[in-house]
Structure formats: structure tokens, C-alpha cells
Amino acid sequence: MTGPTPKPGVLDAPLYVPGEHKLDGITEPAILSANENPLGPSDKAIAAYREGAEHLHRYPDGGSNALRRAIADAEGLDPERLICGAGSDELITFLIRAYAGVGDEVLYSKHGFAMYRISAIGAGATPVAVPESSLRTDVDAFLETASPQTKLAFIANPNNPTGSYISEAEVTRLIEGLPPHVVIVLDSAYAEYVSRNDYTDGAALVDAHPNVVMLRTFSKIYGLAAVRLGWAYAQKDIIDTLNRLRGPFNVTAAAQAAGVAAMQDRDHVVRSRDHNEKWLTWFTEALKELGLTVEPSVGNFVIAKFADSETAKRANAFLEQNGVIARDVSGYHLPEHLRFTIGLESECRMAVDALRRFLQSDER
Ligand SMILES: Cc1ncc(COP(=O)(O)O)c(C=O)c1O
């Protein structure tokens, strides 16, 4: 018996492969696979989430009003130009559904975040991978690849999984070089971790251009990946458009409550950033000392290159046997690399110790 056939193209969408969180037989693995905050969320966010349990029979506030106000206060933005989503993943989907369809192209960089391609295919649009240079977003390549069919361009800045970023000047050159009908999405999921003078999260560029959108998430530095919460900042027209595609109650009440508390707890953000800065530097240097090639990263993760793809696979298996879950990034055209999230001190040390033993062993 044959079942219904999906629309043409839908089955071409690759399944998103999330980072593993469990290892058979190991009770407390070092989970360095999903770029989560190893310190967890703010205690105040946990308390707010728990408090939400008292009101589970009530629908959430569909407009996420308190949350938009909390974000606006913390970031100095206009709440009327914000939209919240069930993770920034959901907002990526809204953007593509709103601005691209069959015959339209969605640009993203070759080693860019997987959901741009998956969501483009889901909307019937054509995803176009733009070449990178030295594992960095290449603005010239974007400008050369853009065609009259291009409707959106996604730039993860910093990019996942490479950890590289492009400067405000480069982002501006991209915006000025693309036609104004192209929606340029600056996905700043890791912005809070970046401490470079020439970096911008994109908010000021949104203010200056009608076709620029900034995406942010609560899944990374805010440590709230489980509740699924993200937000977008754009000019009013774009926000109005996205609101039309939004389910009436797309963000749960518990997520909104946790998000408000997390936004207001700036100390937790600073603690998380400081932890990352210290251990990202330590981890990067430690891997280099082991002889691995490590890409400079400004995020909360780093990729390391092994001799070849087989060695990377064996290293990953060895790490798992030793209780460390790294991320296989072969799906990002990086089969010789593994990605490591910066974990707790003990987890970083565990990963380095295991890699040292691997590199000294015959299994290498
Ligand atoms: C660049 C980038 N954008 C967006 C996301 C998705 O975040 P969220 O959990 O808010 O859907 C991720 C998650 O890994 C990411 O790396």
C-alpha cells in the first residue's frame, strides 16, 4: 500500500542531525556536542520556569509582550520591532517561508548552519551554498553568487561550526553590494561571546537598512536550549510579515517567563562569557600543543583538524569510549574536523587528556 506523496522537493531536505547527549554505559559524559552553556541557565530563569507550572491551564501571551520588553530593555531596542520564536530555528523558517518560494534562491555559506538549507528546501526554494575562503564567510563570493532569483542571504556571524566571524565593515559591504529586495539575515546566535572591536551583532545595521534582520537565541549563552526560545529584530514591515506566519501561541508561557528572568540576569551572562573566554583560550592552546590544527574561534566552540577524515572518525570514537561527546561535522563538508563546545573546566581537561592519549596511541 503506498501512502501520500509529499510536495516535490520535500524529501530532498536532509534530516538535521543534532549533537549526541548520551553514551552507552557512561553516566556522566562530557557533552561538548551542541554549543550549550556548561554553566546552565540563570537560577532566576529556573525559578521563573518552575513558577510557570502553576498556570499550565492558561494559554501563553501570543505576542510575548513581557519578553519583548525585557529584550528591548536589555539590548536598547524597540520592542515593536522584535518577534519571538520557538528557537531561532522557527524564525529562520518564517523568514524563508515569507520571502522565498519555488524558483527563488536562498544563499548561505558553504560551512554555514544546516537549518538554512533545510528550511529553504522545506519552502520549495533552492538553497545555494556560497564558497568560503579559509573557512570564513566570503563577501565577494556572496556578491558574485547572487542572482535575480536570490531572495535571502544568511550569514551566521560568528559562524557555526567554524567559529570564524566577519567584521562590521565586511557585513556592511555585503549589505551595500546586494540588491535591496534581498533579505539579509545576520544570525548572531553567538554574539554575546564575541569580544572583538570590529564585530557587530547587526542591530545598528538593522536600524540603517530596511532589508536586514538580526537573529538571536536563548539557547547559547542564556543556557535555555531546552525551552526553545529565539528572537528577531528588523524593521516593522518585516516583523509584521513574520507575525502573519507565526502560530498564535508559538512560544510557551514557561519559555517566556524563563526568558524574561534570563534577560534580566546580566551577571549570569558576564559569568558565562568570562568562563568561555578563559577556557576557549586554554582549550585552543592545549589542542595546538597536541599538534592539531585549530581554527581561531570567537564562539563557545572550536573545530580541530585531524590528519584525515578516517583519523577524525577514530578520534571521535576514542573520545566517546572515554566519555567525551564531540561533534562530527562531516555533514558541514568538514570530514577531517571535529567540533568541541567549551565545557566546564573538568570537561575541557577530560577532552584534552583523551585526545592526548589518542594521538599517542596506535589507534591514531
Ligand atoms: C548559527 C546558529 N543559528 C541558530 C541556531 C539555532 O538556535 P535555536 O536553538 O535558537 O533554534 C544555532 C544552533 O546551534 C546556530 O548555531
mmCIF file of C-alpha atoms and ligand atoms in Angstrom:
data_model
loop_
_atom_site.group_PDB
_atom_site.id
_atom_site.type_symbol
_atom_site.label_atom_id
_atom_site.label_comp_id
_atom_site.label_asym_id
_atom_site.label_seq_id
_atom_site.Cartn_x
_atom_site.Cartn_y
_atom_site.Cartn_z
ATOM 1 C CA MET A 1 0.000 0.000 0.000
ATOM 2 C CA THR A 2 1.524 3.366 -0.965
ATOM 3 C CA GLY A 3 0.978 6.417 1.212
ATOM 4 C CA PRO A 4 0.572 10.078 0.223
ATOM 5 C CA THR A 5 3.406 11.716 -1.687
ATOM 6 C CA PRO A 6 4.925 14.909 -0.239
ATOM 7 C CA LYS A 7 5.304 18.015 -2.404
ATOM 8 C CA PRO A 8 8.210 17.868 -4.866
ATOM 9 C CA GLY A 9 11.486 18.652 -3.128
ATOM 10 C CA VAL A 10 10.425 17.971 0.473
ATOM 11 C CA LEU A 11 12.153 14.591 0.585
ATOM 12 C CA ASP A 12 15.361 16.263 -0.637
ATOM 13 C CA ALA A 13 15.663 18.057 2.709
ATOM 14 C CA PRO A 14 18.380 16.384 4.768
ATOM 15 C CA LEU A 15 17.408 15.446 8.314
ATOM 16 C CA TYR A 16 19.039 17.731 10.873
ATOM 17 C CA VAL A 17 21.449 15.623 12.916
ATOM 18 C CA PRO A 18 21.556 17.029 16.466
ATOM 19 C CA GLY A 19 24.594 16.645 18.728
ATOM 20 C CA GLU A 20 24.541 13.474 20.818
ATOM 21 C CA HIS A 21 23.878 13.789 24.558
ATOM 22 C CA LYS A 22 24.254 10.167 25.737
ATOM 23 C CA LEU A 23 26.853 7.434 25.656
ATOM 24 C CA ASP A 24 26.005 3.812 26.420
ATOM 25 C CA GLY A 25 27.409 2.762 29.753
ATOM 26 C CA ILE A 26 28.706 6.208 30.768
ATOM 27 C CA THR A 27 26.663 8.011 33.400
ATOM 28 C CA GLU A 28 28.143 11.498 33.169
ATOM 29 C CA PRO A 29 29.730 12.118 29.792
ATOM 30 C CA ALA A 30 31.294 15.472 28.904
ATOM 31 C CA ILE A 31 28.667 16.790 26.480
ATOM 32 C CA LEU A 32 30.643 19.014 24.113
ATOM 33 C CA SER A 33 28.417 18.449 21.105
ATOM 34 C CA ALA A 34 25.718 21.124 20.971
ATOM 35 C CA ASN A 35 27.257 24.503 21.904
ATOM 36 C CA GLU A 36 25.205 24.692 25.085
ATOM 37 C CA ASN A 37 26.230 26.752 28.111
ATOM 38 C CA PRO A 38 28.002 24.335 30.510
ATOM 39 C CA LEU A 39 27.059 26.601 33.444
ATOM 40 C CA GLY A 40 23.375 26.095 32.637
ATOM 41 C CA PRO A 41 20.808 28.909 32.837
ATOM 42 C CA SER A 42 20.452 31.635 35.448
ATOM 43 C CA ASP A 43 18.916 30.360 38.723
ATOM 44 C CA LYS A 44 16.342 33.118 38.297
ATOM 45 C CA ALA A 45 15.301 31.653 34.934
ATOM 46 C CA ILE A 46 14.865 28.223 36.527
ATOM 47 C CA ALA A 47 12.731 29.744 39.301
ATOM 48 C CA ALA A 48 10.569 31.600 36.768
ATOM 49 C CA TYR A 49 10.123 28.434 34.728
ATOM 50 C CA ARG A 50 9.039 26.498 37.848
ATOM 51 C CA GLU A 51 6.602 29.228 38.778
ATOM 52 C CA GLY A 52 5.006 28.767 35.354
ATOM 53 C CA ALA A 53 3.912 25.268 36.449
ATOM 54 C CA GLU A 54 1.119 26.915 38.489
ATOM 55 C CA HIS A 55 -0.560 28.244 35.323
ATOM 56 C CA LEU A 56 -0.346 25.389 32.858
ATOM 57 C CA HIS A 57 -4.052 25.547 32.021
ATOM 58 C CA ARG A 58 -3.694 29.082 30.572
ATOM 59 C CA TYR A 59 -2.625 29.887 27.015
ATOM 60 C CA PRO A 60 0.570 31.889 26.762
ATOM 61 C CA ASP A 61 0.680 35.547 25.745
ATOM 62 C CA GLY A 62 0.764 35.136 21.967
ATOM 63 C CA GLY A 63 2.688 38.357 21.425
ATOM 64 C CA SER A 64 5.390 37.522 24.020
ATOM 65 C CA ASN A 65 4.926 41.116 25.230
ATOM 66 C CA ALA A 66 6.791 40.962 28.542
ATOM 67 C CA LEU A 67 9.619 39.076 26.917
ATOM 68 C CA ARG A 68 9.923 41.539 24.053
ATOM 69 C CA ARG A 69 10.036 44.363 26.600
ATOM 70 C CA ALA A 70 12.741 42.595 28.615
ATOM 71 C CA ILE A 71 14.824 42.054 25.462
ATOM 72 C CA ALA A 72 14.259 45.641 24.358
ATOM 73 C CA ASP A 73 15.347 46.976 27.772
ATOM 74 C CA ALA A 74 18.490 44.842 27.929
ATOM 75 C CA GLU A 75 19.545 45.475 24.335
ATOM 76 C CA GLY A 76 18.308 49.060 23.867
ATOM 77 C CA LEU A 77 15.898 48.140 21.058
ATOM 78 C CA ASP A 78 12.317 48.954 20.062
ATOM 79 C CA PRO A 79 10.009 46.152 21.309
ATOM 80 C CA GLU A 80 7.660 46.797 18.390
ATOM 81 C CA ARG A 81 10.397 45.649 16.056
ATOM 82 C CA LEU A 82 11.002 42.324 17.787
ATOM 83 C CA ILE A 83 9.417 38.921 17.261
ATOM 84 C CA CYS A 84 9.970 35.854 19.433
ATOM 85 C CA GLY A 85 10.042 32.304 18.196
ATOM 86 C CA ALA A 86 10.356 28.716 19.383
ATOM 87 C CA GLY A 87 14.112 28.899 18.925
ATOM 88 C CA SER A 88 15.716 30.971 16.232
ATOM 89 C CA ASP A 89 15.173 27.870 14.087
ATOM 90 C CA GLU A 90 11.490 28.772 13.919
ATOM 91 C CA LEU A 91 12.303 32.323 12.866
ATOM 92 C CA ILE A 92 14.591 31.027 10.097
ATOM 93 C CA THR A 93 11.613 29.033 8.825
ATOM 94 C CA PHE A 94 9.289 32.067 8.962
ATOM 95 C CA LEU A 95 11.797 34.215 7.091
ATOM 96 C CA ILE A 96 12.223 31.719 4.276
ATOM 97 C CA ARG A 97 8.506 30.956 4.021
ATOM 98 C CA ALA A 98 7.763 34.688 3.889
ATOM 99 C CA TYR A 99 10.333 35.698 1.284
ATOM 100 C CA ALA A 100 11.210 32.664 -0.867
ATOM 101 C CA GLY A 101 9.286 30.037 -2.788
ATOM 102 C CA VAL A 102 9.667 27.820 -5.819
ATOM 103 C CA GLY A 103 12.332 29.177 -8.183
ATOM 104 C CA ASP A 104 13.837 31.506 -5.570
ATOM 105 C CA GLU A 105 17.323 31.130 -4.201
ATOM 106 C CA VAL A 106 18.458 31.215 -0.578
ATOM 107 C CA LEU A 107 22.182 31.866 -0.138
ATOM 108 C CA TYR A 108 24.241 30.602 2.778
ATOM 109 C CA SER A 109 27.952 29.979 3.194
ATOM 110 C CA LYS A 110 29.293 26.517 2.426
ATOM 111 C CA HIS A 111 30.095 25.593 6.016
ATOM 112 C CA GLY A 112 27.124 27.552 7.360
ATOM 113 C CA PHE A 113 24.485 26.408 9.862
ATOM 114 C CA ALA A 114 22.445 23.468 8.496
ATOM 115 C CA MET A 115 18.957 24.897 9.078
ATOM 116 C CA TYR A 116 19.223 27.491 6.279
ATOM 117 C CA ARG A 117 19.441 24.744 3.668
ATOM 118 C CA ILE A 118 16.852 22.505 5.339
ATOM 119 C CA SER A 119 14.305 25.331 5.713
ATOM 120 C CA ALA A 120 14.877 26.552 2.153
ATOM 121 C CA ILE A 121 14.111 23.113 0.758
ATOM 122 C CA GLY A 122 11.069 22.855 3.018
ATOM 123 C CA ALA A 123 9.710 26.064 1.492
ATOM 124 C CA GLY A 124 10.287 24.803 -2.065
ATOM 125 C CA ALA A 125 13.105 27.305 -2.615
ATOM 126 C CA THR A 126 16.592 26.495 -3.886
ATOM 127 C CA PRO A 127 19.406 26.589 -1.326
ATOM 128 C CA VAL A 128 22.689 27.824 -2.787
ATOM 129 C CA ALA A 129 25.937 27.192 -0.902
ATOM 130 C CA VAL A 130 28.403 30.044 -1.375
ATOM 131 C CA PRO A 131 32.116 29.093 -1.254
ATOM 132 C CA GLU A 132 34.121 30.222 1.776
ATOM 133 C CA SER A 133 37.730 31.306 1.856
ATOM 134 C CA SER A 134 39.897 29.848 4.633
ATOM 135 C CA LEU A 135 36.753 28.706 6.482
ATOM 136 C CA ARG A 136 35.385 32.262 6.607
ATOM 137 C CA THR A 137 32.310 33.813 5.016
ATOM 138 C CA ASP A 138 33.473 35.304 1.713
ATOM 139 C CA VAL A 139 31.620 38.538 0.926
ATOM 140 C CA ASP A 140 32.916 38.692 -2.657
ATOM 141 C CA ALA A 141 31.714 35.144 -3.281
ATOM 142 C CA PHE A 142 28.243 36.124 -1.954
ATOM 143 C CA LEU A 143 28.139 39.129 -4.272
ATOM 144 C CA GLU A 144 29.232 37.007 -7.246
ATOM 145 C CA THR A 145 26.776 34.196 -6.491
ATOM 146 C CA ALA A 146 23.728 36.439 -6.026
ATOM 147 C CA SER A 147 21.344 36.302 -8.993
ATOM 148 C CA PRO A 148 17.993 37.896 -9.830
ATOM 149 C CA GLN A 149 16.418 34.821 -8.153
ATOM 150 C CA THR A 150 18.175 35.457 -4.834
ATOM 151 C CA LYS A 151 15.633 36.371 -2.137
ATOM 152 C CA LEU A 152 17.541 35.788 1.094
ATOM 153 C CA ALA A 153 21.167 35.610 2.222
ATOM 154 C CA PHE A 154 22.008 34.036 5.596
ATOM 155 C CA ILE A 155 25.232 34.935 7.383
ATOM 156 C CA ALA A 156 25.888 33.245 10.702
ATOM 157 C CA ASN A 157 28.268 35.630 12.424
ATOM 158 C CA PRO A 158 30.146 34.086 14.169
ATOM 159 C CA ASN A 159 29.584 31.020 12.047
ATOM 160 C CA ASN A 160 28.789 27.587 13.413
ATOM 161 C CA PRO A 161 30.692 25.228 13.113
ATOM 162 C CA THR A 162 33.818 27.130 12.029
ATOM 163 C CA GLY A 163 33.810 29.750 14.834
ATOM 164 C CA SER A 164 35.026 32.417 12.401
ATOM 165 C CA TYR A 165 33.440 35.853 12.013
ATOM 166 C CA ILE A 166 33.462 38.736 9.563
ATOM 167 C CA SER A 167 33.887 42.358 10.588
ATOM 168 C CA GLU A 168 31.243 45.082 10.618
ATOM 169 C CA ALA A 169 32.966 46.610 7.565
ATOM 170 C CA GLU A 170 32.631 43.337 5.670
ATOM 171 C CA VAL A 171 28.990 42.861 6.657
ATOM 172 C CA THR A 172 28.301 46.440 5.542
ATOM 173 C CA ARG A 173 29.992 45.773 2.189
ATOM 174 C CA LEU A 174 27.741 42.748 1.732
ATOM 175 C CA ILE A 175 24.597 44.717 2.551
ATOM 176 C CA GLU A 176 25.577 47.540 0.218
ATOM 177 C CA GLY A 177 26.504 45.127 -2.582
ATOM 178 C CA LEU A 178 23.277 43.111 -2.626
ATOM 179 C CA PRO A 179 20.100 44.468 -4.221
ATOM 180 C CA PRO A 180 17.641 45.955 -1.693
ATOM 181 C CA HIS A 181 14.984 43.303 -2.332
ATOM 182 C CA VAL A 182 17.267 40.609 -0.848
ATOM 183 C CA VAL A 183 16.591 39.937 2.832
ATOM 184 C CA ILE A 184 19.948 39.732 4.600
ATOM 185 C CA VAL A 185 19.769 37.691 7.785
ATOM 186 C CA LEU A 186 22.557 38.216 10.297
ATOM 187 C CA ASP A 187 22.329 35.197 12.562
ATOM 188 C CA SER A 188 24.106 36.348 15.716
ATOM 189 C CA ALA A 189 23.407 33.257 17.830
ATOM 190 C CA TYR A 190 26.849 33.531 19.471
ATOM 191 C CA ALA A 191 27.140 37.350 19.601
ATOM 192 C CA GLU A 192 27.392 37.525 23.400
ATOM 193 C CA TYR A 193 30.633 35.555 23.334
ATOM 194 C CA VAL A 194 32.453 37.838 20.885
ATOM 195 C CA SER A 195 34.873 40.413 22.253
ATOM 196 C CA ARG A 196 36.347 41.953 19.097
ATOM 197 C CA ASN A 197 36.221 45.672 18.402
ATOM 198 C CA ASP A 198 35.418 45.244 14.714
ATOM 199 C CA TYR A 199 32.464 42.891 15.358
ATOM 200 C CA THR A 200 28.797 43.881 15.245
ATOM 201 C CA ASP A 201 25.806 41.807 16.289
ATOM 202 C CA GLY A 202 23.963 43.623 13.491
ATOM 203 C CA ALA A 203 21.407 45.678 15.471
ATOM 204 C CA ALA A 204 22.739 49.001 14.149
ATOM 205 C CA LEU A 205 22.718 47.629 10.606
ATOM 206 C CA VAL A 206 19.072 46.631 11.050
ATOM 207 C CA ASP A 207 18.314 50.241 12.045
ATOM 208 C CA ALA A 208 20.061 51.546 8.938
ATOM 209 C CA HIS A 209 18.610 49.175 6.324
ATOM 210 C CA PRO A 210 15.065 48.042 5.503
ATOM 211 C CA ASN A 211 16.194 44.588 4.369
ATOM 212 C CA VAL A 212 18.419 43.443 7.261
ATOM 213 C CA VAL A 213 17.283 41.072 10.018
ATOM 214 C CA MET A 214 19.189 40.105 13.163
ATOM 215 C CA LEU A 215 18.517 36.705 14.751
ATOM 216 C CA ARG A 216 19.386 35.880 18.361
ATOM 217 C CA THR A 217 18.843 32.893 20.614
ATOM 218 C CA PHE A 218 18.412 31.962 24.263
ATOM 219 C CA SER A 219 19.916 28.516 23.553
ATOM 220 C CA LYS A 220 23.560 29.511 23.849
ATOM 221 C CA ILE A 221 24.837 31.977 26.472
ATOM 222 C CA TYR A 222 21.461 32.073 28.255
ATOM 223 C CA GLY A 223 21.582 28.297 28.682
ATOM 224 C CA LEU A 224 17.916 27.763 27.762
ATOM 225 C CA ALA A 225 18.195 25.418 24.776
ATOM 226 C CA ALA A 226 15.528 23.075 26.170
ATOM 227 C CA VAL A 227 12.750 25.686 26.266
ATOM 228 C CA ARG A 228 13.241 26.689 22.588
ATOM 229 C CA LEU A 229 13.434 30.461 22.508
ATOM 230 C CA GLY A 230 14.838 32.910 19.976
ATOM 231 C CA TRP A 231 14.096 36.388 18.680
ATOM 232 C CA ALA A 232 14.484 38.529 15.597
ATOM 233 C CA TYR A 233 14.982 42.280 15.227
ATOM 234 C CA ALA A 234 14.072 44.010 11.968
ATOM 235 C CA GLN A 235 12.182 46.954 10.521
ATOM 236 C CA LYS A 236 8.460 46.985 11.266
ATOM 237 C CA ASP A 237 7.375 45.748 7.813
ATOM 238 C CA ILE A 238 9.398 42.576 8.145
ATOM 239 C CA ILE A 239 8.204 41.958 11.721
ATOM 240 C CA ASP A 240 4.572 42.464 10.610
ATOM 241 C CA THR A 241 5.126 39.959 7.803
ATOM 242 C CA LEU A 242 6.635 37.337 10.098
ATOM 243 C CA ASN A 243 3.821 37.762 12.631
ATOM 244 C CA ARG A 244 1.365 36.653 9.949
ATOM 245 C CA LEU A 245 3.120 33.298 9.668
ATOM 246 C CA ARG A 246 3.506 32.815 13.396
ATOM 247 C CA GLY A 247 1.258 30.332 15.202
ATOM 248 C CA PRO A 248 -0.921 32.277 17.673
ATOM 249 C CA PHE A 249 0.904 30.781 20.688
ATOM 250 C CA ASN A 250 4.267 29.837 19.228
ATOM 251 C CA VAL A 251 6.303 30.461 22.395
ATOM 252 C CA THR A 252 5.275 28.609 25.558
ATOM 253 C CA ALA A 253 4.435 30.564 28.721
ATOM 254 C CA ALA A 254 7.220 28.814 30.642
ATOM 255 C CA ALA A 255 9.740 29.746 27.940
ATOM 256 C CA GLN A 256 8.626 33.381 28.030
ATOM 257 C CA ALA A 257 8.895 33.527 31.828
ATOM 258 C CA ALA A 258 12.339 31.911 31.822
ATOM 259 C CA GLY A 259 13.419 34.238 29.006
ATOM 260 C CA VAL A 260 12.424 37.390 30.901
ATOM 261 C CA ALA A 261 14.355 36.300 34.006
ATOM 262 C CA ALA A 262 17.363 35.229 31.931
ATOM 263 C CA MET A 263 17.486 38.547 30.067
ATOM 264 C CA GLN A 264 17.413 40.463 33.332
ATOM 265 C CA ASP A 265 20.199 38.441 34.963
ATOM 266 C CA ARG A 266 23.155 40.202 33.342
ATOM 267 C CA ASP A 267 25.574 38.805 35.958
ATOM 268 C CA HIS A 268 24.964 35.314 34.670
ATOM 269 C CA VAL A 269 25.731 36.447 31.123
ATOM 270 C CA VAL A 270 29.007 38.020 32.259
ATOM 271 C CA ARG A 271 29.951 34.881 34.242
ATOM 272 C CA SER A 272 29.218 32.703 31.252
ATOM 273 C CA ARG A 273 31.211 34.949 28.904
ATOM 274 C CA ASP A 274 34.189 35.050 31.287
ATOM 275 C CA HIS A 275 34.154 31.282 31.694
ATOM 276 C CA ASN A 276 34.102 30.838 27.929
ATOM 277 C CA GLU A 277 36.859 33.329 27.264
ATOM 278 C CA LYS A 278 39.177 31.646 29.761
ATOM 279 C CA TRP A 279 38.555 28.057 28.696
ATOM 280 C CA LEU A 280 38.310 28.753 24.953
ATOM 281 C CA THR A 281 41.837 30.176 25.120
ATOM 282 C CA TRP A 282 43.070 27.301 27.280
ATOM 283 C CA PHE A 283 41.422 24.629 25.104
ATOM 284 C CA THR A 284 42.661 26.144 21.841
ATOM 285 C CA GLU A 285 46.235 26.293 23.100
ATOM 286 C CA ALA A 286 46.056 22.778 24.550
ATOM 287 C CA LEU A 287 44.875 21.322 21.232
ATOM 288 C CA LYS A 288 47.585 23.196 19.347
ATOM 289 C CA GLU A 289 50.178 21.787 21.733
ATOM 290 C CA LEU A 290 48.907 18.323 20.834
ATOM 291 C CA GLY A 291 49.772 19.146 17.219
ATOM 292 C CA LEU A 292 46.222 19.651 15.956
ATOM 293 C CA THR A 293 45.296 22.488 13.611
ATOM 294 C CA VAL A 294 42.751 24.641 15.415
ATOM 295 C CA GLU A 295 40.714 27.360 13.732
ATOM 296 C CA PRO A 296 40.605 30.581 15.750
ATOM 297 C CA SER A 297 37.094 30.806 17.204
ATOM 298 C CA VAL A 298 35.172 33.705 18.727
ATOM 299 C CA GLY A 299 32.240 31.492 19.787
ATOM 300 C CA ASN A 300 31.763 28.914 22.553
ATOM 301 C CA PHE A 301 33.169 26.094 20.452
ATOM 302 C CA VAL A 302 36.173 25.309 18.317
ATOM 303 C CA ILE A 303 36.990 22.990 15.426
ATOM 304 C CA ALA A 304 40.170 20.950 15.283
ATOM 305 C CA LYS A 305 41.599 19.283 12.193
ATOM 306 C CA PHE A 306 42.978 15.749 12.153
ATOM 307 C CA ALA A 307 45.316 14.149 9.616
ATOM 308 C CA ASP A 308 42.397 12.928 7.503
ATOM 309 C CA SER A 309 38.734 12.007 7.777
ATOM 310 C CA GLU A 310 39.429 8.448 8.941
ATOM 311 C CA THR A 311 41.594 9.746 11.782
ATOM 312 C CA ALA A 312 38.861 12.218 12.763
ATOM 313 C CA LYS A 313 36.360 9.338 12.900
ATOM 314 C CA ARG A 314 38.687 7.215 15.001
ATOM 315 C CA ALA A 315 39.387 10.170 17.301
ATOM 316 C CA ASN A 316 35.650 10.684 17.754
ATOM 317 C CA ALA A 317 35.137 7.017 18.613
ATOM 318 C CA PHE A 318 38.070 7.113 21.076
ATOM 319 C CA LEU A 319 36.674 10.243 22.728
ATOM 320 C CA GLU A 320 33.290 8.560 23.124
ATOM 321 C CA GLN A 321 34.857 5.460 24.669
ATOM 322 C CA ASN A 322 36.451 7.859 27.140
ATOM 323 C CA GLY A 323 33.260 9.714 27.999
ATOM 324 C CA VAL A 324 33.616 12.771 25.757
ATOM 325 C CA ILE A 325 30.961 13.653 23.183
ATOM 326 C CA ALA A 326 32.347 15.898 20.430
ATOM 327 C CA ARG A 327 30.517 16.821 17.233
ATOM 328 C CA ASP A 328 31.116 15.112 13.917
ATOM 329 C CA VAL A 329 30.970 17.937 11.355
ATOM 330 C CA SER A 330 31.272 15.842 8.196
ATOM 331 C CA GLY A 331 27.723 16.980 7.337
ATOM 332 C CA TYR A 332 29.181 20.507 7.101
ATOM 333 C CA HIS A 333 31.775 19.407 4.500
ATOM 334 C CA LEU A 334 34.393 19.226 7.239
ATOM 335 C CA PRO A 335 35.078 15.474 7.487
ATOM 336 C CA GLU A 336 38.625 15.953 8.798
ATOM 337 C CA HIS A 337 37.443 18.118 11.703
ATOM 338 C CA LEU A 338 35.668 17.617 14.993
ATOM 339 C CA ARG A 339 33.898 20.424 16.847
ATOM 340 C CA PHE A 340 34.192 20.845 20.603
ATOM 341 C CA THR A 341 31.939 23.046 22.730
ATOM 342 C CA ILE A 342 33.773 24.772 25.572
ATOM 343 C CA GLY A 343 32.541 22.877 28.621
ATOM 344 C CA LEU A 344 33.282 23.037 32.323
ATOM 345 C CA GLU A 345 36.947 23.051 33.297
ATOM 346 C CA SER A 346 36.777 19.323 34.126
ATOM 347 C CA GLU A 347 35.179 18.577 30.740
ATOM 348 C CA CYS A 348 37.780 20.584 28.812
ATOM 349 C CA ARG A 349 40.545 18.729 30.661
ATOM 350 C CA MET A 350 38.843 15.379 30.031
ATOM 351 C CA ALA A 351 38.692 16.089 26.289
ATOM 352 C CA VAL A 352 42.331 17.190 26.093
ATOM 353 C CA ASP A 353 43.521 14.172 28.115
ATOM 354 C CA ALA A 354 41.564 11.790 25.887
ATOM 355 C CA LEU A 355 42.889 13.450 22.722
ATOM 356 C CA ARG A 356 46.439 13.264 24.035
ATOM 357 C CA ARG A 357 46.053 9.542 24.684
ATOM 358 C CA PHE A 358 44.501 9.063 21.253
ATOM 359 C CA LEU A 359 47.283 10.894 19.473
ATOM 360 C CA GLN A 360 49.923 8.913 21.366
ATOM 361 C CA SER A 361 48.214 5.576 20.751
ATOM 362 C CA ASP A 362 48.370 3.121 17.882
ATOM 363 C CA GLU A 363 44.708 3.866 17.128
ATOM 364 C CA ARG A 364 45.760 7.196 15.679
HETATM 365 C C1 LIG B 1 24.286 29.808 13.939
HETATM 366 C C2 LIG B 1 23.104 29.235 14.636
HETATM 367 N N1 LIG B 1 21.900 29.782 14.423
HETATM 368 C C3 LIG B 1 20.806 29.302 15.024
HETATM 369 C C4 LIG B 1 20.868 28.222 15.866
HETATM 370 C C5 LIG B 1 19.599 27.675 16.428
HETATM 371 O O1 LIG B 1 19.342 28.141 17.653
HETATM 372 P P1 LIG B 1 17.958 27.867 18.381
HETATM 373 O O2 LIG B 1 18.245 26.878 19.441
HETATM 374 O O3 LIG B 1 17.563 29.203 18.900
HETATM 375 O O4 LIG B 1 16.970 27.361 17.365
HETATM 376 C C6 LIG B 1 22.087 27.609 16.109
HETATM 377 C C7 LIG B 1 22.151 26.413 16.970
HETATM 378 O O5 LIG B 1 23.085 25.686 17.042
HETATM 379 C C8 LIG B 1 23.232 28.124 15.473
HETATM 380 O O6 LIG B 1 24.425 27.557 15.658
#
